[in-house]
Structures are given as structure tokens and as C-alpha cells.
C-alpha positions as YAML, in Angstrom:
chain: A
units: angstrom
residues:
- id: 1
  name: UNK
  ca: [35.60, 29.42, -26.13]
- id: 2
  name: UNK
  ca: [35.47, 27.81, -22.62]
- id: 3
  name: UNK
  ca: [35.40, 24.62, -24.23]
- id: 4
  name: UNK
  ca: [38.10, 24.90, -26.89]
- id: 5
  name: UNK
  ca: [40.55, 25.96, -24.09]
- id: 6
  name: UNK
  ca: [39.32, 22.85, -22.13]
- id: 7
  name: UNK
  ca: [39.79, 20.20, -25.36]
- id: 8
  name: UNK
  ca: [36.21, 19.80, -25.40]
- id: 9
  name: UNK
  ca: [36.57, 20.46, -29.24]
- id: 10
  name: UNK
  ca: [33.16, 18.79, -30.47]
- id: 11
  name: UNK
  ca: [31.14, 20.40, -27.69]
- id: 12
  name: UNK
  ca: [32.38, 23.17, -28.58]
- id: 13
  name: UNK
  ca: [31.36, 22.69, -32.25]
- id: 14
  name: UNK
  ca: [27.78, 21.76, -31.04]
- id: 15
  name: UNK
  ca: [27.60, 24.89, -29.14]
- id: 16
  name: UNK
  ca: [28.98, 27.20, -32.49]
- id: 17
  name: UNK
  ca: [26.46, 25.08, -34.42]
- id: 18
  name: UNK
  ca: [23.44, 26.06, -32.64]
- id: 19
  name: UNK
  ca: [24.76, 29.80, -32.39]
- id: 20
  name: UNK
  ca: [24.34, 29.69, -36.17]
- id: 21
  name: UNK
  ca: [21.13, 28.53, -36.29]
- id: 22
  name: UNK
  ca: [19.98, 31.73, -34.18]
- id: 23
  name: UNK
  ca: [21.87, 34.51, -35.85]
- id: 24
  name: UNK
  ca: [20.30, 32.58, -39.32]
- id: 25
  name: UNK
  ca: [16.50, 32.85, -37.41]
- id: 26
  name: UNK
  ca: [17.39, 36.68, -36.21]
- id: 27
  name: UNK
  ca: [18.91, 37.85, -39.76]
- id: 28
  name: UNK
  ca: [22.28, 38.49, -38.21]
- id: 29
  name: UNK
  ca: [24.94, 37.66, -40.93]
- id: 30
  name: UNK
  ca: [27.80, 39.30, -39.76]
- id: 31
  name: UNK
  ca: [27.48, 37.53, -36.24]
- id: 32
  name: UNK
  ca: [26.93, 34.52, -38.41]
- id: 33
  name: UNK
  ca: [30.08, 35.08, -40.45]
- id: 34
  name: UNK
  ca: [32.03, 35.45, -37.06]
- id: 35
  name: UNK
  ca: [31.32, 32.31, -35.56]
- id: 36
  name: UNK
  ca: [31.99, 30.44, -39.20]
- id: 37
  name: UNK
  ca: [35.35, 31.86, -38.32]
- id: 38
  name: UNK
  ca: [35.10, 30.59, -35.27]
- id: 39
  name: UNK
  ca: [34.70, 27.25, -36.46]
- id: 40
  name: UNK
  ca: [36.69, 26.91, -39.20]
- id: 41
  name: UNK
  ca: [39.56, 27.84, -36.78]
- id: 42
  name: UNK
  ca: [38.33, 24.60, -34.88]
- id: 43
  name: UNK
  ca: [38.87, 22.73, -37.54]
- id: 44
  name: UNK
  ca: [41.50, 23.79, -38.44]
- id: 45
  name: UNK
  ca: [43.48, 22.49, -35.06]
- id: 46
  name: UNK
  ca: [41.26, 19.17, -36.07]
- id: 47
  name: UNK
  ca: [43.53, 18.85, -39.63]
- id: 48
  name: UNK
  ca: [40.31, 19.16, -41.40]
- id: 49
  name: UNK
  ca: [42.00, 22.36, -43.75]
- id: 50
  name: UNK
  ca: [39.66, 21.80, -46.55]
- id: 51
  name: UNK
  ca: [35.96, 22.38, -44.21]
- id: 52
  name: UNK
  ca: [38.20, 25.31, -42.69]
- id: 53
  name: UNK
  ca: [39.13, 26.95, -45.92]
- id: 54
  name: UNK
  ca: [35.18, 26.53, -46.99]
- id: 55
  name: UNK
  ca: [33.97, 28.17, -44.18]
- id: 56
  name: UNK
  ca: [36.33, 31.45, -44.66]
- id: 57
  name: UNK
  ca: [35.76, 31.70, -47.93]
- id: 58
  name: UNK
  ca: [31.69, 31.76, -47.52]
- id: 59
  name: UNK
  ca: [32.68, 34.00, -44.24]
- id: 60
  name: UNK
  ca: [34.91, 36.32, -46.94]
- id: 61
  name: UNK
  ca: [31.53, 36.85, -49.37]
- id: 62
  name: UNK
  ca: [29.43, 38.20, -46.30]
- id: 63
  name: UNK
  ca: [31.95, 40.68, -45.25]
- id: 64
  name: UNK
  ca: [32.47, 41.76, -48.98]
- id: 65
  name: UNK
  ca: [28.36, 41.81, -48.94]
- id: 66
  name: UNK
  ca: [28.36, 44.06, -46.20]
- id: 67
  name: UNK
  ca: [31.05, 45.99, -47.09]
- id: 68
  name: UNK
  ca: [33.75, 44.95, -44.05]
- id: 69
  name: UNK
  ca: [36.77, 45.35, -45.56]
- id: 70
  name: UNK
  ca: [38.52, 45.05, -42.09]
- id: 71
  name: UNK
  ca: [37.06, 42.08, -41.13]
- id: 72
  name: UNK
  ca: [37.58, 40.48, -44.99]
- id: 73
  name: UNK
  ca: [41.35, 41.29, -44.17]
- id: 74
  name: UNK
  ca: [41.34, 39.83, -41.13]
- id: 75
  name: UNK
  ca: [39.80, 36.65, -42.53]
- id: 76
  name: UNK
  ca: [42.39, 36.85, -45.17]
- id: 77
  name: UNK
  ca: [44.97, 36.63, -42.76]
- id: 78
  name: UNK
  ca: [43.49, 33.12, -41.12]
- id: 79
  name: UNK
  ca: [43.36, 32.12, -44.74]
- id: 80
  name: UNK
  ca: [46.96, 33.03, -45.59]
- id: 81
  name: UNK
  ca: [47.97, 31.10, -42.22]
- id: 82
  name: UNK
  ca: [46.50, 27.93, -43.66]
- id: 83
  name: UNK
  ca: [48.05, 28.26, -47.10]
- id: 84
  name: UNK
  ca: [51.30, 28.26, -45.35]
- id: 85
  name: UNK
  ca: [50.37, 25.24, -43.56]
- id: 86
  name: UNK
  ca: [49.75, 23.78, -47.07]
- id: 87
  name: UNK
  ca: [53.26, 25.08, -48.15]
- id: 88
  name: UNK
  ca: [51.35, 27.57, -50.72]
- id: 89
  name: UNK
  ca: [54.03, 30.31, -49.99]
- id: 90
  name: UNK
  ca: [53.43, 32.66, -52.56]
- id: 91
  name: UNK
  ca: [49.11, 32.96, -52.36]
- id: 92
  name: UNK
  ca: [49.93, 33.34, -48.61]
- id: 93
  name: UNK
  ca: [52.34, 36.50, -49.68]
- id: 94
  name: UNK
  ca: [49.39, 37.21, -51.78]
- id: 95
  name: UNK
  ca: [46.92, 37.40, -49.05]
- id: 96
  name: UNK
  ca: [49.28, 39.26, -46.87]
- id: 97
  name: UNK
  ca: [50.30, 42.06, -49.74]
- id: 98
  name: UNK
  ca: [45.99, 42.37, -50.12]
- id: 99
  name: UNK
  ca: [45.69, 43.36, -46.69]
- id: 100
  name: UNK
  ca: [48.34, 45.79, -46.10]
- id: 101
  name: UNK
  ca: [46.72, 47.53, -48.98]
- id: 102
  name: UNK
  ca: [42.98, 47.80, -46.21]
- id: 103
  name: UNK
  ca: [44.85, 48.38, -43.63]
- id: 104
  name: UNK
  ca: [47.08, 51.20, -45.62]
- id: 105
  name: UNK
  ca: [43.56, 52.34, -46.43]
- id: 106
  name: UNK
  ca: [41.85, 51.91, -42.85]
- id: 107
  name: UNK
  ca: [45.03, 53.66, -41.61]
- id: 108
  name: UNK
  ca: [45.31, 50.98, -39.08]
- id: 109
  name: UNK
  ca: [48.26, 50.87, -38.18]
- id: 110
  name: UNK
  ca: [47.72, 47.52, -35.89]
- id: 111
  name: UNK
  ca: [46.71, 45.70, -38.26]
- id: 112
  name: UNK
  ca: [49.60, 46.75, -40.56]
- id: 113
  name: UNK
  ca: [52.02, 45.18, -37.72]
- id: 114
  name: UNK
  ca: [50.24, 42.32, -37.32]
- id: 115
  name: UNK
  ca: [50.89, 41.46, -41.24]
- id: 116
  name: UNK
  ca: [54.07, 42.46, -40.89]
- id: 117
  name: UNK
  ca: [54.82, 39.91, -38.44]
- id: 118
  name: UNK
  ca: [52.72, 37.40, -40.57]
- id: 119
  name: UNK
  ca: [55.16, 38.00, -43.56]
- id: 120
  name: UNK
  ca: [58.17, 37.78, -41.63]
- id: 121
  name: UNK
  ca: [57.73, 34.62, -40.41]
- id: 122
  name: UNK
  ca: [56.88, 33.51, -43.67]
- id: 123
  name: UNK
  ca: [60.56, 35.12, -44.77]
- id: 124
  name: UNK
  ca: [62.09, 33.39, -42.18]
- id: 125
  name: UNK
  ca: [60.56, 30.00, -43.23]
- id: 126
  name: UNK
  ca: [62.02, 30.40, -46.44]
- id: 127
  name: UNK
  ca: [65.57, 31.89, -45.19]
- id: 128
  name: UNK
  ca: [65.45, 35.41, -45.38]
- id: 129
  name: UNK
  ca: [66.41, 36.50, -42.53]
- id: 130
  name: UNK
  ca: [67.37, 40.01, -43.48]
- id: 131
  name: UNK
  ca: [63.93, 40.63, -44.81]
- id: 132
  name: UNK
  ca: [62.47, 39.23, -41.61]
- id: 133
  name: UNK
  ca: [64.67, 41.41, -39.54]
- id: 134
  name: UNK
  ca: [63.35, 44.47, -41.30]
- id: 135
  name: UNK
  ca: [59.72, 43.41, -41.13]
- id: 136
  name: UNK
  ca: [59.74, 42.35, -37.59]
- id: 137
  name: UNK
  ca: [61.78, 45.59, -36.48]
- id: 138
  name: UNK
  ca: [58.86, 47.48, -38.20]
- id: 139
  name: UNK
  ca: [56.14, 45.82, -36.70]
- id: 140
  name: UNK
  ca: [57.66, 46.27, -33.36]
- id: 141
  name: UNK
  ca: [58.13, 49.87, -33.10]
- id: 142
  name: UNK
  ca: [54.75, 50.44, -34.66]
- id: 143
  name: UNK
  ca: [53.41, 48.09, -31.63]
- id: 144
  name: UNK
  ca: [55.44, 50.33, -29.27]
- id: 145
  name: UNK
  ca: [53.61, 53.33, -30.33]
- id: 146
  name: UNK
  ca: [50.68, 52.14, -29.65]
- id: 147
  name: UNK
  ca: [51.03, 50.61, -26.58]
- id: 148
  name: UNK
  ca: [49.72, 46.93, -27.95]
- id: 149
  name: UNK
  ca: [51.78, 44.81, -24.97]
- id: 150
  name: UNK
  ca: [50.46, 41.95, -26.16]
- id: 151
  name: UNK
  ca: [51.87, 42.65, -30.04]
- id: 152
  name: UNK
  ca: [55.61, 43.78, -27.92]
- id: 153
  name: UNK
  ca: [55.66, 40.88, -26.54]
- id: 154
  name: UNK
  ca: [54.61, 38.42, -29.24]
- id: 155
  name: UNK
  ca: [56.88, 40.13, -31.69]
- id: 156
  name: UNK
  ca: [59.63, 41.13, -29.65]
- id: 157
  name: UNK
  ca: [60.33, 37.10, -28.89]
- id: 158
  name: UNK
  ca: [60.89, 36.92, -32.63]
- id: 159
  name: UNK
  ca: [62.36, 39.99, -32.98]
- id: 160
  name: UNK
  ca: [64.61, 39.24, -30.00]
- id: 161
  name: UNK
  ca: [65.80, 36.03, -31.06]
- id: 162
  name: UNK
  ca: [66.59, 37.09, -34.52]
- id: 163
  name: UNK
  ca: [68.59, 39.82, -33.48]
- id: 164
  name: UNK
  ca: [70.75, 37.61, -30.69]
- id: 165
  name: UNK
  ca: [71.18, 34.84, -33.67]
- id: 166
  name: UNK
  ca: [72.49, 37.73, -35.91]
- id: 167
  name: UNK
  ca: [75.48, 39.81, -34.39]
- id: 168
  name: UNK
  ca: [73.22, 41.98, -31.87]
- id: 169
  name: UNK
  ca: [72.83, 39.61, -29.14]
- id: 170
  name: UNK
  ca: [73.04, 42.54, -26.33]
- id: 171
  name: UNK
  ca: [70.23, 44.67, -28.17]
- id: 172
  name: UNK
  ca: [68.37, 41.33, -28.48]
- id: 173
  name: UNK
  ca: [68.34, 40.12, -25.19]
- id: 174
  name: UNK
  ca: [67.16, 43.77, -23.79]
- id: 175
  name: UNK
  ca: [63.73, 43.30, -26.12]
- id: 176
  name: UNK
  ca: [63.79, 39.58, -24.90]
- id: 177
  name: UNK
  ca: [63.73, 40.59, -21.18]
- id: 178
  name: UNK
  ca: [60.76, 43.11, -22.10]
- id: 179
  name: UNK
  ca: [58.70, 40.72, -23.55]
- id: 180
  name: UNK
  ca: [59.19, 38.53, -20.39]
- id: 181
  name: UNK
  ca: [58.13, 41.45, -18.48]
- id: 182
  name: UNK
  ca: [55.21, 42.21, -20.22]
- id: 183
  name: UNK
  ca: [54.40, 38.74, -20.25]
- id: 184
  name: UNK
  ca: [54.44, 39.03, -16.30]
- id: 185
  name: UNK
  ca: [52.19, 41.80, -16.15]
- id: 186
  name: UNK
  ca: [49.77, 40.13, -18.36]
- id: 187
  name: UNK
  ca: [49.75, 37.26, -16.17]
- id: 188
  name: UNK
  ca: [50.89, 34.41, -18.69]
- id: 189
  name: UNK
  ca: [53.57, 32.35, -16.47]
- id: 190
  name: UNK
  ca: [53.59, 29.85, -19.27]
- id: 191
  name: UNK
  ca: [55.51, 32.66, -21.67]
- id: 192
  name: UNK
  ca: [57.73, 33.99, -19.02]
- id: 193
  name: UNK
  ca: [59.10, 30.18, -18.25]
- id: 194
  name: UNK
  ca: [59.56, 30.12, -22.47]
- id: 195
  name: UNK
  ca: [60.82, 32.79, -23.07]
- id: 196
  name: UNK
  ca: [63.59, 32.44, -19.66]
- id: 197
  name: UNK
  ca: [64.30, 28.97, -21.59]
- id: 198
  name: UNK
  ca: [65.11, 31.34, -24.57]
- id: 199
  name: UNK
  ca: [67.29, 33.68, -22.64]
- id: 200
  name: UNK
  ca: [69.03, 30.63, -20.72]
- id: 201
  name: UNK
  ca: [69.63, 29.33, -24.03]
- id: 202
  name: UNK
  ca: [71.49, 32.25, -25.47]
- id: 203
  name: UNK
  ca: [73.49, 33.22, -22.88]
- id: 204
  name: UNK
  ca: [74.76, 29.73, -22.80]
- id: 205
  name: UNK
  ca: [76.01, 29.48, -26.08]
- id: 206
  name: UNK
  ca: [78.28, 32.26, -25.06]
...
């Protein structure tokens, strides 16, 4: 992980590569299927979608194997993320619908905002901004309940936006502020200076 965040993107591979090779000599498939996640997200910052794609669908079959269904869904999700990337829209709705049925079924409710958020940015991409509103407005309350400041703040930059772009610009800039806030306490200076930009940006335009 050290690596990745460094750039050091083929040590990094090396490293994930001989991880395998233990949890394959211990028996350990689910730790195996987690770092073939862990790799295919590698390559997927590398362009190489096709290796990526392999390696979560071989990581899908061990977590259906061992009955994970919250780790398939979560999975899913990286797999829905790429299809977008490929501009396969509808299998990524696909993939998203599949796991709000889990997490519906887990009754986790994180997760469930999480794929809301995945969905409405996928609404957004293709112009629907009053579906995205909806979706993001959900995801955010659900992520105020329970406490998830990370999920407030990721969200509620979306959220916020959205809202100042569509008639609510005081409403939106309160849940902008918060998000910089929360960013603040999490100690992530390079989201407070973004979202400020955001702010600066909106206030200008009057």
C-alpha cells in the first residue's frame, strides 16, 4: 500500500505477487481473493482494464465459493466502476441494482449509501440530475446517521455542488462547508484547499 501511494507501482505488484504465493501455500483463499483485488485495482490505474476485470471476476467465484455475499458486492462495485470507464452504462446500473439487493439483505445500510452515490454519479454522467439529486440526498442522510465522516464528506461535495448548481445554493454551500470541516478533522489539507476552490468558485459566480 506504502508503495502504491509512493508510485512505486511494479514494486508494489512484486510485493502483492509474492503475498499470493503464501496465502496459495497456507490454503487461505479469501486472503488470496483480497489481494487479487488488490491488484487488479493496480492495474487498473496502469490502463490494463482487461487483466483487472480477470482478476475480479476469478476474485467474484471465491467469494461466491465461500459464500461472501458482502465482499462479492463489494467486488461488484470495483467491477461496475470499470464498466463505466468502458462507457458500458447500463451493466454498470446492472451491477449497482445487484448489490443494493445484498446490501437490502445484509441490512447494511453503508453499503446501501455507498451504491447510492455510485449510481448517482453515473446519473449525472448521463444528465440526470434530478435523479442524482435524489440519490445523493439519500445517501447522505443515511451517512449522517451513522456517523461515516468520511462518506459526509465525500458525498456531501457532490451533494453540495449539485444543490448550489440547482436553485439551493445557500443549503448547498452549508453541506459544502461541512465537508471542509470534516475534511479538517480528518487531517486531509489536500480536500479542504479543493473543496475552498469549490466554495470560492460559487460564490463568485454570484
Amino acid at each position: 500500500g506504502i508503495k502504491v501511494s509512493k508510485g512505486e507501482i511494479d514494486e508494489a505488484l512484486k510485493l502483492h505477487d509474492e503475498r499470493i504465493i503464501v496465502f496459495d501455500e497456507l490454503g487461505d483463499r479469501r486472503e488470496k481473493a483480497v489481494t487479487m483485488g488488490d491488484i487488479a485495482r493496480i492495474k487498473v490505474s496502469k490502463g490494463e482494464i482487461d487483466e483487472a476485470l480477470k482478476l475480479h471476476d476469478e476474485e467474484i467465484k471465491v467469494y461466491e465459493e465461500l459464500g461472501d455475499r458482502r465482499s462479492k458486492a463489494v467486488t461488484m462495485g470495483d467491477i461496475a466502476r470499470i464498466k463505466v470507464s468502458k462507457g458500458e452504462i447500463d451493466e454498470a446500473l446492472k451491477l449497482h441494482d445487484e448489490r443494493i439487493i445484498v446490501y437490502e439483505e445484509l441490512d447494511d445500510a453503508v453499503g446501501m449509501a455507498n451504491t447510492f452515490w455510485s449510481i448517482a454519479k453515473i446519473k449525472l454522467q448521463k444528465g440526470d440530475a434530478q435523479k442524482a439529486f435524489e440519490l445523493l440526498s439519500e445517501s447522505y442522510e443515511i451517512l449522517l446517521k451513522t456517523g461515516r465522516l468520511d462518506g459526509v464528506c465525500m458525498v456531501g461535495l457532490d451533494l453540495g455542488q449539485l444543490m448550489c448548481h440547482g436553485g439551493m445554493k445557500e443549503e448547498g454551500l452549508v453541506i459544502l462547508n461541512r465537508s471542509k470541516d470534516g475534511f479538517q478533522k480528518m487531517g486531509q489539507p489536500q480536500y479542504v484547499e479543493h473543496v475552498q476552490v469549490v466554495i470560492d468558485g460559487i460564490v463568485k459566480e454570484g
